[in-house]
Amino acid sequence: MLSVLRQIVQEVNEAQNLSEVLSIIVQRVSATMGVEACSVYLADRQQERYLLAASVGFLEGVDGKVHIHFSEGLVGLVGEREEPINLSDAPNHPRYRYFPETGEERYQAFLGVPIIHQRKLVGILVVQQRQPRRFDEGEVAFLVTISAQLAGIVVHAQTAGLISDESTDNYVGTTLHGVAVSAGVAIGTAVVVLATDLDAVPDREIEDVEKEIQALEQALRLTRADIERLKLRLDKTLLPEEQNLFDAYLSILDSPSIKQDIITLIQEGHWAPWALRKIIKRQVHKFESMEDLYLRERASDLLDLGRRVLGNLQTENHPVQAYPKNTILVGDEVSASALAEVPQGHLRGVVSAKGSANAHVAILARAMGIPAVMGVTGLPAHKLESKQIIVDGYNGEVFTSPSTGMIADFCRLAEEEKELYAGLDELRELPAQTPDGIRVSLYVNAGLVADIRPALQAGAEGVGLYRTEVPFMIRDRFPGEEEQYLIYRQLLESFAPKSVTIRTLDVGGDKSLPYFPVQEDNPYLGWRGIRITLDHPEIFLVQLRAMLRASAGLKNLRVLFPMISSISEIEEALRLLRQAHREVMDEGYDARFPETGVMIEVPSAVYQAAEMIKRVDFLSVGSNDLTQYLLAVDRNNAHVANIYDSLHPAVIYALKMVVEAARGQNKRVSICGEMAGEPVCVLILLGLGFDMLSMNAHCIPRVKWIIRNFTLESAEMLVAEVMQMHHARDIRQHLEKALDGAGLGALVRAGR
Ligand code: PEP
Ligand code: MG
């Protein structure tokens, strides 16, 4: 069963459009189950009806012509109940309805299952048979499994289909939905990021066939050389039979038929990467359908090889990607380095299928003030190359090939937004003080030396979080003490006498160092943050020494420990800090013992915050991780992004506990997660009594604006109100209304 399922999914993945997808489904399902009729109905929410989209066992030509209202017939019943319905004698069921236009015979046996994607009913899959019989448990399970597996593919094909219909005159563009991860609106031209994934390679027309063929040949030669090199490198490590793998790779590469097939597609006018994708996928499919296990396994070799050739084609033989002045980066997965590659001033927006608001690339987009929507369902990245796109980073929407009216509307919104921020600039020199006289310190989060200038320009009062892993990530080995000293010294000097909170190395989870791979099944619950550095005092002490030496004579260093989950970790970290301090003092540096702080990022730290604060000078809430761990929602996973919400009542309760813990010892408490820069959250943080908010430099003006327009008293009242609410969405709405009421609605929604 599994192999049949795999084959169907594979074939469907290869299909060119929605109708091909659906026709493969009905044909393969009816053949596998040995039934006389199989049909797929797609839900049309606006018209509240199902459309018969593909069938076998009905009259020729009925597909696309039969409509069934949501409340009609057995198909309607499957949709209402959202569960399988299995009947041996369907015509006798009270909900049975005969649709003569299908030419449907009086089928007796009926099994219908809903096709559901991310809680939304997409359609209904039905099998029918003349003979009355109840389908057995295995058959029901098969249909349910196939429907669950295909739901995502159907949604994807539906969206892609809408976009590829652009050539028709009545095309008005498509709206795609995702998660709003960086506020703002942007209008621009899509540039699809280079794919390492064959499936994401877009098709492009070419003019110079010869040049394209040469590029392919060169890429094949380079790939051959790569494999020869690999083989040689592992010569002594691998057994001769294991080395056969490389010979198998080489023989595939030398296969004249594969190369010729790719060239034929190039000669038809397609560019080499797409031709490569097409032929490799076709071959992979062939291998995967083979009975022989050994040959089936070769499919993955072929895929790997395809990716290698693709890499060489893209890097060696194609001109550097041209980025228009108004680039919108689009991709299945847009990496931080893809963002960095766009020339300064050309990037307007980011759209990606994977990722969510707390992925580090999203944090980067926000830091750069670039509107971004991630986790976009059914994003057909490869079809969007050079298309005009609007990114609505307020509502998490992406509009492809928008109408001229829509472009005009969004241009106006973008203009208004620009004016709004220009107006905020005037607040730079003014304090972040509420109308009833409460001062809140606004600090910046930083990770690169390049962050220093914007932070100072934005009027930050210091650095609330310096993520040291950033300089660690961009190297190919651990930076030495001297290298780190220079980075920290520049940072501390630039801000002195303002304080700079440097966080000790926080890797693990989704932050990996290329030269220190940590392979775990559950990285977020594994070896990360302080757990790694305490296990490696030789790395930790070097970092602490570098910080302390860098602070000599400046007195503005604060040291922050990440991912603390127990008191013993604080004690151990402090012991090592004292040791490092003694050493640098003995070496003659005038380094004051720094203020120390603990990040509150995991539930255990919330409950022990009152004890933890007795051992250090301040607490700093890492609300990105705290939300992740309190709600058990992966901060990077687009599938669960809709339930990741820092305004969940449980998070607000936790924040309250942490503030009270710090207050109990008369110590300071800050927050440095993304919440601190989000306008609606700022109201809550103000009302809860946080002394210090640390955020991207870009967010400072608008947060200052809120604080200067909201009294502490009103913020406290809002906290009391939301503490009575049970749903994050109600809390969010309530806070948005409050912002609106104060005339600050423009900060949360474009055009207000
Ligand atoms: C956090 O978790 O909120 C935080 C500030 O740390 P990071 O995002 O670097 O994990
Ligand atoms: Mg964190």
PDB file of N, CA and C and ligand atoms in Angstrom, residues 360 363 445 465 467 469 503 506 511 528 599 601 621-626 635 672-674, ligand 1:
ATOM      1  N   HIS A 360      14.961  33.224  11.938  1.00  0.00           N
ATOM      2  CA  HIS A 360      15.943  34.296  12.013  1.00  0.00           C
ATOM      3  C   HIS A 360      15.945  35.174  10.768  1.00  0.00           C
ATOM      4  N   ILE A 363      13.482  37.822  11.422  1.00  0.00           N
ATOM      5  CA  ILE A 363      14.034  38.825  12.344  1.00  0.00           C
ATOM      6  C   ILE A 363      14.918  39.802  11.559  1.00  0.00           C
ATOM      7  N   ASN A 445      18.408  45.740  19.693  1.00  0.00           N
ATOM      8  CA  ASN A 445      18.982  44.409  19.515  1.00  0.00           C
ATOM      9  C   ASN A 445      19.968  44.524  18.356  1.00  0.00           C
ATOM     10  N   LEU A 465      20.384  43.778  23.671  1.00  0.00           N
ATOM     11  CA  LEU A 465      20.737  42.393  23.342  1.00  0.00           C
ATOM     12  C   LEU A 465      21.711  42.410  22.177  1.00  0.00           C
ATOM     13  N   ARG A 467      23.548  39.786  20.017  1.00  0.00           N
ATOM     14  CA  ARG A 467      23.569  38.339  19.765  1.00  0.00           C
ATOM     15  C   ARG A 467      24.963  37.949  19.269  1.00  0.00           C
ATOM     16  N   GLU A 469      26.181  35.209  18.595  1.00  0.00           N
ATOM     17  CA  GLU A 469      26.303  34.100  17.644  1.00  0.00           C
ATOM     18  C   GLU A 469      26.455  34.586  16.212  1.00  0.00           C
ATOM     19  N   ARG A 503      25.199  39.091  25.027  1.00  0.00           N
ATOM     20  CA  ARG A 503      24.729  37.759  25.413  1.00  0.00           C
ATOM     21  C   ARG A 503      25.799  36.734  25.074  1.00  0.00           C
ATOM     22  N   ASP A 506      24.811  31.799  21.974  1.00  0.00           N
ATOM     23  CA  ASP A 506      23.526  31.090  22.026  1.00  0.00           C
ATOM     24  C   ASP A 506      23.318  30.351  20.708  1.00  0.00           C
ATOM     25  N   LYS A 511      19.923  27.717  15.221  1.00  0.00           N
ATOM     26  CA  LYS A 511      21.120  28.500  14.928  1.00  0.00           C
ATOM     27  C   LYS A 511      22.328  27.570  14.983  1.00  0.00           C
ATOM     28  N   ARG A 528      21.528  23.437  23.555  1.00  0.00           N
ATOM     29  CA  ARG A 528      21.559  24.791  23.002  1.00  0.00           C
ATOM     30  C   ARG A 528      21.840  25.812  24.103  1.00  0.00           C
ATOM     31  N   MET A 599      18.410  35.353  30.876  1.00  0.00           N
ATOM     32  CA  MET A 599      17.291  35.399  29.936  1.00  0.00           C
ATOM     33  C   MET A 599      16.197  34.471  30.426  1.00  0.00           C
ATOM     34  N   GLU A 601      13.488  32.425  29.143  1.00  0.00           N
ATOM     35  CA  GLU A 601      13.025  31.931  27.841  1.00  0.00           C
ATOM     36  C   GLU A 601      12.308  30.595  27.930  1.00  0.00           C
ATOM     37  N   VAL A 621      13.532  39.087  29.301  1.00  0.00           N
ATOM     38  CA  VAL A 621      12.649  38.054  28.751  1.00  0.00           C
ATOM     39  C   VAL A 621      12.924  37.875  27.251  1.00  0.00           C
ATOM     40  N   GLY A 622      13.210  36.651  26.864  1.00  0.00           N
ATOM     41  CA  GLY A 622      13.345  36.317  25.439  1.00  0.00           C
ATOM     42  C   GLY A 622      11.988  35.780  25.010  1.00  0.00           C
ATOM     43  N   SER A 623      11.113  36.694  24.604  1.00  0.00           N
ATOM     44  CA  SER A 623       9.727  36.259  24.373  1.00  0.00           C
ATOM     45  C   SER A 623       9.573  35.365  23.145  1.00  0.00           C
ATOM     46  N   ASN A 624      10.552  35.394  22.236  1.00  0.00           N
ATOM     47  CA  ASN A 624      10.433  34.506  21.064  1.00  0.00           C
ATOM     48  C   ASN A 624      10.484  33.063  21.532  1.00  0.00           C
ATOM     49  N   ASP A 625      11.510  32.760  22.313  1.00  0.00           N
ATOM     50  CA  ASP A 625      11.628  31.385  22.796  1.00  0.00           C
ATOM     51  C   ASP A 625      10.602  31.084  23.886  1.00  0.00           C
ATOM     52  N   LEU A 626      10.328  32.080  24.727  1.00  0.00           N
ATOM     53  CA  LEU A 626       9.372  31.816  25.805  1.00  0.00           C
ATOM     54  C   LEU A 626       8.007  31.414  25.214  1.00  0.00           C
ATOM     55  N   ARG A 635       8.967  27.829  16.631  1.00  0.00           N
ATOM     56  CA  ARG A 635       8.905  29.207  16.132  1.00  0.00           C
ATOM     57  C   ARG A 635       9.193  29.328  14.647  1.00  0.00           C
ATOM     58  N   CYS A 672      13.512  41.435  25.355  1.00  0.00           N
ATOM     59  CA  CYS A 672      14.277  41.659  24.124  1.00  0.00           C
ATOM     60  C   CYS A 672      13.803  40.776  22.976  1.00  0.00           C
ATOM     61  N   GLY A 673      12.653  40.111  23.150  1.00  0.00           N
ATOM     62  CA  GLY A 673      12.092  39.346  22.032  1.00  0.00           C
ATOM     63  C   GLY A 673      11.390  40.292  21.074  1.00  0.00           C
ATOM     64  N   GLU A 674      10.869  39.748  19.981  1.00  0.00           N
ATOM     65  CA  GLU A 674      10.251  40.573  18.941  1.00  0.00           C
ATOM     66  C   GLU A 674       9.031  41.345  19.440  1.00  0.00           C
TER      67      GLU A 674
HETATM   68  C1  PEP B   1      14.224  35.357  22.269  1.00  0.00           C
HETATM   69  O1  PEP B   1      14.191  34.133  22.305  1.00  0.00           O
HETATM   70  O2  PEP B   1      13.220  36.072  22.452  1.00  0.00           O
HETATM   71  C2  PEP B   1      15.486  36.061  21.980  1.00  0.00           C
HETATM   72  C3  PEP B   1      15.582  37.369  22.084  1.00  0.00           C
HETATM   73  O3  PEP B   1      16.524  35.309  21.562  1.00  0.00           O
HETATM   74  P1  PEP B   1      16.699  34.703  20.075  1.00  0.00           P
HETATM   75  O4  PEP B   1      15.597  35.258  19.229  1.00  0.00           O
HETATM   76  O5  PEP B   1      18.055  35.117  19.618  1.00  0.00           O
HETATM   77  O6  PEP B   1      16.585  33.241  20.317  1.00  0.00           O
END
